[in-house]
PDB file of C-alpha atoms in Angstrom:
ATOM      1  CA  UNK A  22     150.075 107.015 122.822  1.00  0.00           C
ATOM      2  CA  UNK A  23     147.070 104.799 124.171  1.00  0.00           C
ATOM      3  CA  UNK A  24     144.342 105.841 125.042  1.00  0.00           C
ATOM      4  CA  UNK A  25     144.298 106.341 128.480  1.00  0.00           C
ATOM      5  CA  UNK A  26     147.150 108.886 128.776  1.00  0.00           C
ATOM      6  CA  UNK A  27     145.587 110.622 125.532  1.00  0.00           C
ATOM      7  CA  UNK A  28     142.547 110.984 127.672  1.00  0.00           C
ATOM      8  CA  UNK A  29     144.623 112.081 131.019  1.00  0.00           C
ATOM      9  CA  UNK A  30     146.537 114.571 128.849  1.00  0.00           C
ATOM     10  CA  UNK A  31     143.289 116.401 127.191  1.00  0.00           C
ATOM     11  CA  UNK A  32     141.763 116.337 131.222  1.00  0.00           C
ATOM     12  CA  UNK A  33     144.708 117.965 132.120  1.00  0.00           C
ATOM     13  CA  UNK A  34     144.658 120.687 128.850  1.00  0.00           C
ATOM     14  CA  UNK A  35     141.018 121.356 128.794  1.00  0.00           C
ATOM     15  CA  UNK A  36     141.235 122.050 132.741  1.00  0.00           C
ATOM     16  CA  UNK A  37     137.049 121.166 132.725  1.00  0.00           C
ATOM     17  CA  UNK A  38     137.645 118.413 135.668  1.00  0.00           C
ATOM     18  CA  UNK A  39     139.143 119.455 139.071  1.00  0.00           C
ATOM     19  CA  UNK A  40     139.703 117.690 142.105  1.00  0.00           C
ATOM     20  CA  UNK A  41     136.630 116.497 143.760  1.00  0.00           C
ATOM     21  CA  UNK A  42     134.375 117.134 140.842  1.00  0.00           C
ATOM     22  CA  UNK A  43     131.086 115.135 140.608  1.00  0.00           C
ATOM     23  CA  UNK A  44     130.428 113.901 137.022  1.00  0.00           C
ATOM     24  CA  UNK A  45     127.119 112.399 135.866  1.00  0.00           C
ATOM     25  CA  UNK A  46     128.214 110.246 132.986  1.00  0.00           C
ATOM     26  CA  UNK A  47     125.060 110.125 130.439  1.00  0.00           C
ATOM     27  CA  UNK A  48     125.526 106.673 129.468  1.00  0.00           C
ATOM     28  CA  UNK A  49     123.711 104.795 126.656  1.00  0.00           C
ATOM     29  CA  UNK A  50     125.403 101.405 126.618  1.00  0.00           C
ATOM     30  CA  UNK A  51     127.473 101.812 123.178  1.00  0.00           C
ATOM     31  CA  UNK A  52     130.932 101.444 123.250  1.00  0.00           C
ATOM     32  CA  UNK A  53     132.016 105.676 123.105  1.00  0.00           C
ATOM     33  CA  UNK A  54     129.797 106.354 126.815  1.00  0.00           C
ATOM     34  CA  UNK A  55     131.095 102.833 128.183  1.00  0.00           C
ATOM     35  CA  UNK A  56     134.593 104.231 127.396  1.00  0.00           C
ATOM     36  CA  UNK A  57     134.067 107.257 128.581  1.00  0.00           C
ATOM     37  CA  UNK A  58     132.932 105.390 132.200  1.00  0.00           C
ATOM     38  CA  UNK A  59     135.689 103.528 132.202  1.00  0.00           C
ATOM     39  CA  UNK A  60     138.395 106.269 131.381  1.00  0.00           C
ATOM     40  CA  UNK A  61     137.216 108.518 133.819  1.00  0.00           C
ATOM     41  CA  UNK A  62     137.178 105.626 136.800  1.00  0.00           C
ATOM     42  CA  UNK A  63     141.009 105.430 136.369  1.00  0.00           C
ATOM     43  CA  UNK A  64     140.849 109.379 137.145  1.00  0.00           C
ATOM     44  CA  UNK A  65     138.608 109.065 140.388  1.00  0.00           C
ATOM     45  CA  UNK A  66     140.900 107.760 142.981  1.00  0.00           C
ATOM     46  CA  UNK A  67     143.317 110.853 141.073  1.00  0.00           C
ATOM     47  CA  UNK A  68     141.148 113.107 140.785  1.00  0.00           C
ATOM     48  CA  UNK A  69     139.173 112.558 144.249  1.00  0.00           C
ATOM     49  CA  UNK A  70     136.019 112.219 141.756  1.00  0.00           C
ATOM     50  CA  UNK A  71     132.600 111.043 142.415  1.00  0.00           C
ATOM     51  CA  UNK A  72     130.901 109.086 139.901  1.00  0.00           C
ATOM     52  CA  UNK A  73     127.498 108.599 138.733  1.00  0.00           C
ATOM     53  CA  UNK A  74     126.145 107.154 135.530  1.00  0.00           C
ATOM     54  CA  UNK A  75     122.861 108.063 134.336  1.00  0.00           C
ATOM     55  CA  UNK A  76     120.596 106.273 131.481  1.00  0.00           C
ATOM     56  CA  UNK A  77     117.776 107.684 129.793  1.00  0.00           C
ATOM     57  CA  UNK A  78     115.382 104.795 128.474  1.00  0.00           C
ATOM     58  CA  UNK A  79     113.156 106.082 125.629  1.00  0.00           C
ATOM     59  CA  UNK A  80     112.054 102.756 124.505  1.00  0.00           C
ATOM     60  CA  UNK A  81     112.082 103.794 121.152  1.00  0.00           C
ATOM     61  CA  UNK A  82     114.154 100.492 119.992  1.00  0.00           C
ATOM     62  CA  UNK A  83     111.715  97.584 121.650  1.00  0.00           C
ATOM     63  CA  UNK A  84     113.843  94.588 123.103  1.00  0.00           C
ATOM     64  CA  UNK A  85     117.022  96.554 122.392  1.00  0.00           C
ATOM     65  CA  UNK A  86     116.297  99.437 124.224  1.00  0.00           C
ATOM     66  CA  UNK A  87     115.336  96.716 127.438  1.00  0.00           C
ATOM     67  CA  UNK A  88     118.761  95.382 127.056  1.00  0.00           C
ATOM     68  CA  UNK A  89     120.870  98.502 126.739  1.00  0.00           C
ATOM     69  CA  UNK A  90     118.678  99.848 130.172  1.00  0.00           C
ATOM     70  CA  UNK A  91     119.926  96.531 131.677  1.00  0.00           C
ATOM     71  CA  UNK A  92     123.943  96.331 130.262  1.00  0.00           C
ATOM     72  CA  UNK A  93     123.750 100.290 131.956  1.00  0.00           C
ATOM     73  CA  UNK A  94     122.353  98.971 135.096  1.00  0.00           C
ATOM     74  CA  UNK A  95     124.347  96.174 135.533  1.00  0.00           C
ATOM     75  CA  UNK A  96     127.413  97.932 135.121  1.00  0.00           C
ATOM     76  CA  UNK A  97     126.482 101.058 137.117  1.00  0.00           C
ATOM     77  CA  UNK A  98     125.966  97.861 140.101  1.00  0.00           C
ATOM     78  CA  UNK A  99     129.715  96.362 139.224  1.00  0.00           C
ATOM     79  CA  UNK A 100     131.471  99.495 139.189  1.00  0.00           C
ATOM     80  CA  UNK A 101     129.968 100.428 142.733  1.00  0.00           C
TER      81      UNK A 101
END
């Protein structure tokens, strides 16, 4: 079953997102929290969701920690 309808399925089960919800997605820039953004965009038009993606910078990995801030930002701008 891919992924997508996995996800849909467990929405549906769990009941924890209804109709209109607003979700802040706590997103670091690794692949789980980028999936997570992207599986829960197919829901919104659905679901009647509004999005929001927050990052927490704690600059505790130098130039890496720069770039994740930036890959968040710049796809917190493309998904608007």
């Amino acid at each position: 079953m891919p992924l997508l309808s996995k996800f849909k399925q467990s929405v549906k089960r769990s009941q924890l997102i209804n109709a209109n919800d607003t979700i802040v997605i706590g997103v670091s820039g690794g692949p789980d929290s980028v999936c997570l953004v992207y599986l829960l965009r197919a829901l919104q038009k659905e679901y009647g969701l509004t999005l929001s993606i927050a990052h927490l910078d704690h600059m505790l990995r130098g130039k890496d920690s720069e770039k994740d801030a930036r890959f968040v930002f710049e796809l917190s701008e493309k998904l608007k």
